[in-house]
Tab-separated table of C-alpha atoms and ligand atoms in Angstrom:
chain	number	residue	atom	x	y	z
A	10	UNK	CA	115.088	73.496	104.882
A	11	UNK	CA	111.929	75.114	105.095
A	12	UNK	CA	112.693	78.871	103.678
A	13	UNK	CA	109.565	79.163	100.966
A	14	UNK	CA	109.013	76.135	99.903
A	15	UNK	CA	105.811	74.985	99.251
A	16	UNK	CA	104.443	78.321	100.353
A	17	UNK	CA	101.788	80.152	98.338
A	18	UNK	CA	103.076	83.689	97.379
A	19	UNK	CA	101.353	86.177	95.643
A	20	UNK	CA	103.806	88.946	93.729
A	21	UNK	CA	102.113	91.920	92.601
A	22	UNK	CA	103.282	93.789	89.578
A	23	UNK	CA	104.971	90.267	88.526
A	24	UNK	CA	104.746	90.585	84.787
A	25	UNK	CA	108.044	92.513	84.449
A	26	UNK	CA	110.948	94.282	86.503
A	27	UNK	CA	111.713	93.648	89.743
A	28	UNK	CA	108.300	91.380	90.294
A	29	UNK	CA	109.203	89.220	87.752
A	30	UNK	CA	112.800	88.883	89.648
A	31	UNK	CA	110.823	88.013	93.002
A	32	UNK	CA	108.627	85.446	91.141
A	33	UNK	CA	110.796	83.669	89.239
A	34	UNK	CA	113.422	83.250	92.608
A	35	UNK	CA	110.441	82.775	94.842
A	36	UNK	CA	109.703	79.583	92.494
A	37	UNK	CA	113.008	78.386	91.774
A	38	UNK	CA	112.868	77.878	95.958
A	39	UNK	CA	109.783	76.170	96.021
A	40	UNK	CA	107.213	78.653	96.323
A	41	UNK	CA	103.963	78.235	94.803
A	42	UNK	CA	103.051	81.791	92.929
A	43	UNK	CA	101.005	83.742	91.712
A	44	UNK	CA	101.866	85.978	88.695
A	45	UNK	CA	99.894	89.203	89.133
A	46	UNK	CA	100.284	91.707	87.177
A	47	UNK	CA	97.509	94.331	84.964
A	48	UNK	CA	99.884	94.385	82.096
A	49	UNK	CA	99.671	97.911	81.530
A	50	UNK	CA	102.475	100.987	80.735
A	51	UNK	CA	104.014	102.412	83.311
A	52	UNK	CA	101.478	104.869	83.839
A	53	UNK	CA	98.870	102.964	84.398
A	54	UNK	CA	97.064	102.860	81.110
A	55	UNK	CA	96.086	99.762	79.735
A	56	UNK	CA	96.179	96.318	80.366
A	57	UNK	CA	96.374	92.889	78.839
A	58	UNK	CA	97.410	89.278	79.894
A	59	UNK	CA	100.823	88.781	77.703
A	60	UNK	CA	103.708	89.625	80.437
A	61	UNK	CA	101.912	87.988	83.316
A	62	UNK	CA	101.485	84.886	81.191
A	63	UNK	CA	104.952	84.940	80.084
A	64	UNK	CA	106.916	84.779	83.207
A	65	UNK	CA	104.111	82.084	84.265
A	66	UNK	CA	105.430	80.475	81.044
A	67	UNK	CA	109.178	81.503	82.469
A	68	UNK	CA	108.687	79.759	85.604
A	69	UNK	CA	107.045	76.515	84.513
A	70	UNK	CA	109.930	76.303	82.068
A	71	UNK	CA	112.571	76.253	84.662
A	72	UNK	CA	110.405	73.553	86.383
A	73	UNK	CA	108.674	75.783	88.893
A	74	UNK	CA	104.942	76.353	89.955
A	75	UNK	CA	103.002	79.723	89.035
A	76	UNK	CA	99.837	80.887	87.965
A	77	UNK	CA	98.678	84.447	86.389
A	78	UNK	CA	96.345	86.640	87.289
A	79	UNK	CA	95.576	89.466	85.332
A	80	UNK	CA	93.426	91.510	88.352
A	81	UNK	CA	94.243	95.356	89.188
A	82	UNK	CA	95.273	95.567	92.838
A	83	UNK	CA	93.595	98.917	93.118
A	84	UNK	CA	90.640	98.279	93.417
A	85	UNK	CA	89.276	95.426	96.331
A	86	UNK	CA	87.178	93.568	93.947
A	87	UNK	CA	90.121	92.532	92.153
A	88	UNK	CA	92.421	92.225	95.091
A	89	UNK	CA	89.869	89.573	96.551
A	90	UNK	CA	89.721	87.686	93.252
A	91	UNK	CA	93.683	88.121	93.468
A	92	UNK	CA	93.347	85.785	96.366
A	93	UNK	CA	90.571	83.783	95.313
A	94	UNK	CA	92.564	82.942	92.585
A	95	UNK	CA	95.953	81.509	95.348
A	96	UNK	CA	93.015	79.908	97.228
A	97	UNK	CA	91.604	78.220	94.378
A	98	UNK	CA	94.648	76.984	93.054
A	99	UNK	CA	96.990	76.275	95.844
A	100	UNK	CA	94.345	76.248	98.909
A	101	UNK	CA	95.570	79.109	100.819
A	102	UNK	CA	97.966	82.092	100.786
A	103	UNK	CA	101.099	82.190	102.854
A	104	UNK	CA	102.676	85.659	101.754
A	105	UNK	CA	102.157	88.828	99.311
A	106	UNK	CA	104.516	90.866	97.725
A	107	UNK	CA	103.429	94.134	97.042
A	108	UNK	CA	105.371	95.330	94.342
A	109	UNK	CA	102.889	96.872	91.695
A	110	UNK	CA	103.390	100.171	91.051
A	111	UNK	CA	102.763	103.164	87.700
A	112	UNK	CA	104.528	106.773	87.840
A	113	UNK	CA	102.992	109.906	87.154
A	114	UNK	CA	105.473	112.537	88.038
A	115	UNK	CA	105.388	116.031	87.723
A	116	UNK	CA	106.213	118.913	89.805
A	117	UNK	CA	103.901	119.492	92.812
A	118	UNK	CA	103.180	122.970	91.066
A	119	UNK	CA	101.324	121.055	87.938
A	120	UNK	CA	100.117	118.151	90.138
A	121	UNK	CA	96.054	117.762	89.859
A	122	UNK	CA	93.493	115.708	91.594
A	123	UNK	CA	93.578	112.871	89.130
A	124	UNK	CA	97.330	112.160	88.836
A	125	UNK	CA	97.273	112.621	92.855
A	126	UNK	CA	95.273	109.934	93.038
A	127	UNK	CA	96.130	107.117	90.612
A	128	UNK	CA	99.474	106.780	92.189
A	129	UNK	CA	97.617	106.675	95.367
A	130	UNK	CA	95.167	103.915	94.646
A	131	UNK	CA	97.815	101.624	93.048
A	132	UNK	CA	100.714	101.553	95.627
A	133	UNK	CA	98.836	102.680	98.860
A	134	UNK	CA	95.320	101.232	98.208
A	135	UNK	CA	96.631	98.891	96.530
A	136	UNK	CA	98.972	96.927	98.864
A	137	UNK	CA	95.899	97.429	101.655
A	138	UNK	CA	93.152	95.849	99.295
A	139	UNK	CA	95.917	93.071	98.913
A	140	UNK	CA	97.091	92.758	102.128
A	141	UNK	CA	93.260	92.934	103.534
A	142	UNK	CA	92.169	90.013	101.363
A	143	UNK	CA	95.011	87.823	102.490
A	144	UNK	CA	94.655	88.703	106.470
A	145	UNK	CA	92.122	86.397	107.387
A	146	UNK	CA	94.137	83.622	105.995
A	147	UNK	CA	97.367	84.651	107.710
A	148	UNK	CA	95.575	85.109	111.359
A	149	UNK	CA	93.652	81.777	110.708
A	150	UNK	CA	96.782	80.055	109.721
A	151	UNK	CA	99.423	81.903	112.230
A	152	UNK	CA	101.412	82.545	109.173
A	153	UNK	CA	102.274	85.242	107.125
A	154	UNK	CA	104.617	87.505	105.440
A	155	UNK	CA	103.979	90.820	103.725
A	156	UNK	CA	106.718	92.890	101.689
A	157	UNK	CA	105.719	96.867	101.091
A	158	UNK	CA	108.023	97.880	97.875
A	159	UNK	CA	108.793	101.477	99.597
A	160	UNK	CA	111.242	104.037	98.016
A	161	UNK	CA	114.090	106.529	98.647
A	162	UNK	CA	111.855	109.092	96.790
A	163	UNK	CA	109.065	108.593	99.991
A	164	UNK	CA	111.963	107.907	102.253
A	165	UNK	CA	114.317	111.403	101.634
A	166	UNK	CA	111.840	113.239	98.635
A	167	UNK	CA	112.545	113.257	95.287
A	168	UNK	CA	111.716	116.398	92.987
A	169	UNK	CA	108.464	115.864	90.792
A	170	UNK	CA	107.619	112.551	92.761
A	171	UNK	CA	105.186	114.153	95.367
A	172	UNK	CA	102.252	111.302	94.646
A	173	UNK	CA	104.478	108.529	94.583
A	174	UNK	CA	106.841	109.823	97.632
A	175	UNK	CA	103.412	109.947	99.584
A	176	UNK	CA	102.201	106.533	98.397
A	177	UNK	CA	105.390	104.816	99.465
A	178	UNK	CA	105.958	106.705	102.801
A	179	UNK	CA	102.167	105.809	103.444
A	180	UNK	CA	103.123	102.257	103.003
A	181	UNK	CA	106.095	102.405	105.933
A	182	UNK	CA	102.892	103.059	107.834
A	183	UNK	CA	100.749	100.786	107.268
A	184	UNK	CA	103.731	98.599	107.854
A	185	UNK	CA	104.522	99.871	110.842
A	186	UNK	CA	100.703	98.819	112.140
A	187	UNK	CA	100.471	95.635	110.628
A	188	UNK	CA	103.898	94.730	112.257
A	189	UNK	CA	102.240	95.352	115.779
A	190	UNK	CA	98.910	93.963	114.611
A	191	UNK	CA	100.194	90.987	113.157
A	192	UNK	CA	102.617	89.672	116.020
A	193	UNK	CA	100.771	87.295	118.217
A	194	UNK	CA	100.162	85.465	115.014
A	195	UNK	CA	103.903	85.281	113.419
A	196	UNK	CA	102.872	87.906	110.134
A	197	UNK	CA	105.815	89.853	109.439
A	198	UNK	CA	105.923	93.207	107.777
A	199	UNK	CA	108.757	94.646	105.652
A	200	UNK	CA	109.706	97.093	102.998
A	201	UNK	CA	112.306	97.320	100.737
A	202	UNK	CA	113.344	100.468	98.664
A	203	UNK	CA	114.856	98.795	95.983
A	204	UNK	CA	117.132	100.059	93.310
A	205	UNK	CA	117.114	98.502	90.014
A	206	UNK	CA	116.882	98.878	86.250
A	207	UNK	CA	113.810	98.527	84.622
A	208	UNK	CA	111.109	100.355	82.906
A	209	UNK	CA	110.510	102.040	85.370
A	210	UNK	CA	113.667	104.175	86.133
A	211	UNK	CA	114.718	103.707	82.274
A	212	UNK	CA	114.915	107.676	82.018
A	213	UNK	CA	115.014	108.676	85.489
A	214	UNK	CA	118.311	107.737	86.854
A	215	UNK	CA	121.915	108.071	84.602
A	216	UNK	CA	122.505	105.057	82.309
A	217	UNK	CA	125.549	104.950	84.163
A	218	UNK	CA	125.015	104.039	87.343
A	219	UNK	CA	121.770	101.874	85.944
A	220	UNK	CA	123.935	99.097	84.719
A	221	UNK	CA	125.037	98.640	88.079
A	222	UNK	CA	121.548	97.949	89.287
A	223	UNK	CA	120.646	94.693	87.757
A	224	UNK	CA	117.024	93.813	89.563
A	225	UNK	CA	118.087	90.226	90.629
A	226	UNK	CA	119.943	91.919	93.002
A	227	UNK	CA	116.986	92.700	94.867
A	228	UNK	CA	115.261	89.333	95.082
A	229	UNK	CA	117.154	87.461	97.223
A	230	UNK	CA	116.593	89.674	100.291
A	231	UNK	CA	112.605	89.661	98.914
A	232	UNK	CA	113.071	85.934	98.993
A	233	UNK	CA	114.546	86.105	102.989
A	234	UNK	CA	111.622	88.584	104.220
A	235	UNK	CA	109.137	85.894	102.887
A	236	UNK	CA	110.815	82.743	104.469
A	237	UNK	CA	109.549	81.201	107.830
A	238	UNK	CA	113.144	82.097	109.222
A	239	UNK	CA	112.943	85.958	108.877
A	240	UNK	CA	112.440	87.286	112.487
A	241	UNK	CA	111.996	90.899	111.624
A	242	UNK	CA	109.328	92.861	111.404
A	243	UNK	CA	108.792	96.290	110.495
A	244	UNK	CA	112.326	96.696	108.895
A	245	UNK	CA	113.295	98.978	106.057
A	246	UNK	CA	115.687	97.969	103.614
A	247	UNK	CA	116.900	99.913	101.061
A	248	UNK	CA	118.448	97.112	98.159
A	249	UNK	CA	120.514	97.149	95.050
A	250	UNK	CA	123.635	96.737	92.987
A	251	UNK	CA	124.763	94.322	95.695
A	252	UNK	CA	123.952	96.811	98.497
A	253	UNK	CA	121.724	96.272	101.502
A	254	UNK	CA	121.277	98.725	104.135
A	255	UNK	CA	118.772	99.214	107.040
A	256	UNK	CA	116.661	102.644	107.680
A	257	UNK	CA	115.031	103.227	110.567
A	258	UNK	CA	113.622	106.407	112.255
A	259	UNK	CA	115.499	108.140	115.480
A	260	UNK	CA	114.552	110.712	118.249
A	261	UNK	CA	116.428	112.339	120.317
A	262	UNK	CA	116.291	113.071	123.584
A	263	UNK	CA	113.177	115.578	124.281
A	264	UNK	CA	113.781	119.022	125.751
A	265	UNK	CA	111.020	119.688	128.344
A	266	UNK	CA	109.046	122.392	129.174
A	267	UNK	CA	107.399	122.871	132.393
A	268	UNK	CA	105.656	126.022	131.198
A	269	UNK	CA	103.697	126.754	127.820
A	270	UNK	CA	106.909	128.401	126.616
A	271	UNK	CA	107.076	131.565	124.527
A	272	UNK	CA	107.570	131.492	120.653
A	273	UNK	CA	111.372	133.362	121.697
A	274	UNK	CA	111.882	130.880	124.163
A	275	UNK	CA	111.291	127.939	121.601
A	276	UNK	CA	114.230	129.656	119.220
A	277	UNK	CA	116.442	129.910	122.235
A	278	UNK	CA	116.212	126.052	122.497
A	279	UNK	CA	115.563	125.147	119.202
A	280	UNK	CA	119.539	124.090	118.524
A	281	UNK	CA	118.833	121.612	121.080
A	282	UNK	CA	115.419	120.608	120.391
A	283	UNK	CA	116.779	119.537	116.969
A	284	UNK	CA	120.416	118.420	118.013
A	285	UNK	CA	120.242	114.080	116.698
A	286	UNK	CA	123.812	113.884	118.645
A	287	UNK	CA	122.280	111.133	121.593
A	288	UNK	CA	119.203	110.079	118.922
A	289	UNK	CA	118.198	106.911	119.666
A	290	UNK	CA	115.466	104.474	117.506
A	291	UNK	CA	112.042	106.079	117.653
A	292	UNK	CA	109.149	104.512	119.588
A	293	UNK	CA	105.693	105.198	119.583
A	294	UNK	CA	105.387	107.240	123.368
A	295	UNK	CA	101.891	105.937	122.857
A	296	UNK	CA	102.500	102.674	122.338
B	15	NAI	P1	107.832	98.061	86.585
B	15	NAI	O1	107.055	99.132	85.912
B	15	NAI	O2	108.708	97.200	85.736
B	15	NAI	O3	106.895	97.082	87.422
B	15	NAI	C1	105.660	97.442	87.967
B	15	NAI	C2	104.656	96.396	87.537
B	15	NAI	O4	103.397	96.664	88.191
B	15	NAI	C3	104.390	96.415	86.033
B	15	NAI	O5	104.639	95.138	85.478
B	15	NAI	C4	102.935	96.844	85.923
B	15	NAI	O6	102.249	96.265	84.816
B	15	NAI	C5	102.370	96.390	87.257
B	15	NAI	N1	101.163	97.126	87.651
B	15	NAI	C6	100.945	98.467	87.559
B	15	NAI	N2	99.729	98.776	88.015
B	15	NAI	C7	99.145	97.612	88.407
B	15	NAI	C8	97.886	97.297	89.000
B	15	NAI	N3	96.974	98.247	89.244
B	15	NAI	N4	97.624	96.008	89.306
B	15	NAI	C9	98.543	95.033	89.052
B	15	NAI	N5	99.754	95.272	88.487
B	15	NAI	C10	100.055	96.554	88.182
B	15	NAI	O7	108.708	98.767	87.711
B	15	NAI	P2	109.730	98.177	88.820
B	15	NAI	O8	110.896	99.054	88.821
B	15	NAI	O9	109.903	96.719	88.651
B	15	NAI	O10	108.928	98.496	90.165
B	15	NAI	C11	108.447	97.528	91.078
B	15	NAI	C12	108.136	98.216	92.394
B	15	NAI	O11	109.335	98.706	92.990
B	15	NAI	C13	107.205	99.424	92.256
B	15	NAI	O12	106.336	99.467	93.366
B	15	NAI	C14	108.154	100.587	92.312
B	15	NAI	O13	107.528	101.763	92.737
B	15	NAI	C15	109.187	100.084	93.279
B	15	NAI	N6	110.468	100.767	93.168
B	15	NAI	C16	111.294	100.541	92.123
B	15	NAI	C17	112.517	101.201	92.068
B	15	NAI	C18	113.521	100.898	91.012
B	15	NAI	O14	114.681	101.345	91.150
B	15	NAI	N7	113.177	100.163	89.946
B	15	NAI	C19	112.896	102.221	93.056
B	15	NAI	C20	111.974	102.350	94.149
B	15	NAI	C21	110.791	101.660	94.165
């Protein structure tokens, strides 16, 4: 039963929440993994060693096989020393989780430069400087699997999440490539808009309907997109409470033109250029 045993995963963002779930599954099944994670607040500001370490600790305990690493994934120096530290350890690296992630919200009225950006280079540059390290091994090995942690806020908008909505739409795309790029040498791309409680939606969504989100919810389909049996590639899943659904972007038919038509005569049509009724699953026309 092949599944992830005795593959090397990294999981980004390990040290708590939904990472930690991911890890601590991922090595209960036989994965080899490593524990990244900065060890900061949810923001973003500081770091330290302490909850990598202790789901390492977690993990060993229960009999399973995990090392930390304490690197930043936004930056590519410590995304390459992220995978220096798989290859050193456990010789190569068969899949990465990109889960790491800080907030900054605030209305796109207050939103500067600098809070723009740090949610940028975490979750966007962050899962590339990951996913970039680990490529070469993937292609050499024909083998890999790569998880983008996307969300409903990128997916459908969420008010004062305009960085973060960005960053995790801007993931679906680099998904979306990588699926295509990645084929002839069986790396598979996912994403998965979880749901879950943790520090990270603490105050943001109703205490209510947050006990109903347990994050080991979200693992086991984590766990699936990372085994040698998943077949898919470039699939969005949103996950949690017990809930897994698919998303996936339609067109409908177009409505053609022979002429440059006028701005009036784009109105006329524009109930049909926008009616989903016989949408089908987008494809790239390009493509
Ligand atoms: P969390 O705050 O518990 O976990 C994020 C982890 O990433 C933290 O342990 C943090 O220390 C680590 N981290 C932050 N910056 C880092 C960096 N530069 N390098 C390495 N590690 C870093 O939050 P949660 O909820 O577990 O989130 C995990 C992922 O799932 C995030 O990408 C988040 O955006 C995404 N997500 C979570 C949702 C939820 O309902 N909890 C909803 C939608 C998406």
């Amino acid at each position: 039963m092949p599944g992830v045993t005795d593959r090397v995963i990294i999981v980004t963002g390990a040290g708590g929440g939904l990472g930690r779930e991911y890890a601590r599954l991922l090595a209960a099944e036989g994965a080899l993994v490593v524990v990244n994670d900065l060890g900061g607040a949810r923001d973003g500001t500081g770091s330290g060693t302490a909850m990598a370490d202790t789901v390492v600790a977690e993990i060993r305990a229960a009999g399973g096989t995990a090392v930390a690493n304490y690197d930043s994934v936004a930056t590519e120096e410590g995304a390459q020393s992220l995978v220096a530290t798989a290859v050193n350890e456990f010789g190569t690296v068969h899949g990465v989780v990109n889960n790491a992630g800080i907030l900054r919200d605030t209305s796109f009225a207050k939103m500067t430069p600098d809070v723009w950006e740090i949610v940028l280079r975490v979750h966007l540059f962050g899962a590339y400087h990951v996913t970039h390290a680990a490529w070469p091994h993937f292609r050499e090995q024909g083998f890999g699997r790569v998880v983008m942690a996307t969300s409903t806020s990128g997916l459908f908008g969420n008010f004062g999440q305009a960085n973060y909505g960005a960053a995790k739409l801007g993931l679906v795309g680099l998904m979306n490539t990588l699926a295509i790029e990645g084929r002839k040498y069986d790396i598979k791309v996912n994403a998965v808009a979880p749901m879950a409680a943790t520090r990270m939606t603490s105050d943001i969504a109703p205490a209510e309907m947050l006990e109903h989100l347990p994050p080991e919810h979200v693992a086991p389909i984590v766990g699936h997109l990372m085994s040698e049996e998943c077949t898919d590639s470039g699939s969005i899943l949103i996950v949690g409470g017990g809930s897994v659904q698919r998303v996936q972007l339609f067109a409908n038919k177009p409505v053609q033109f022979p002429e440059v038509p006028s701005i009036d005569e784009v109105r006329d049509n524009w109930s049909r250029i926008t009616d989903m009724s016989d949408a089908q699953p987008g494809v790239n026309p390009a493509g």
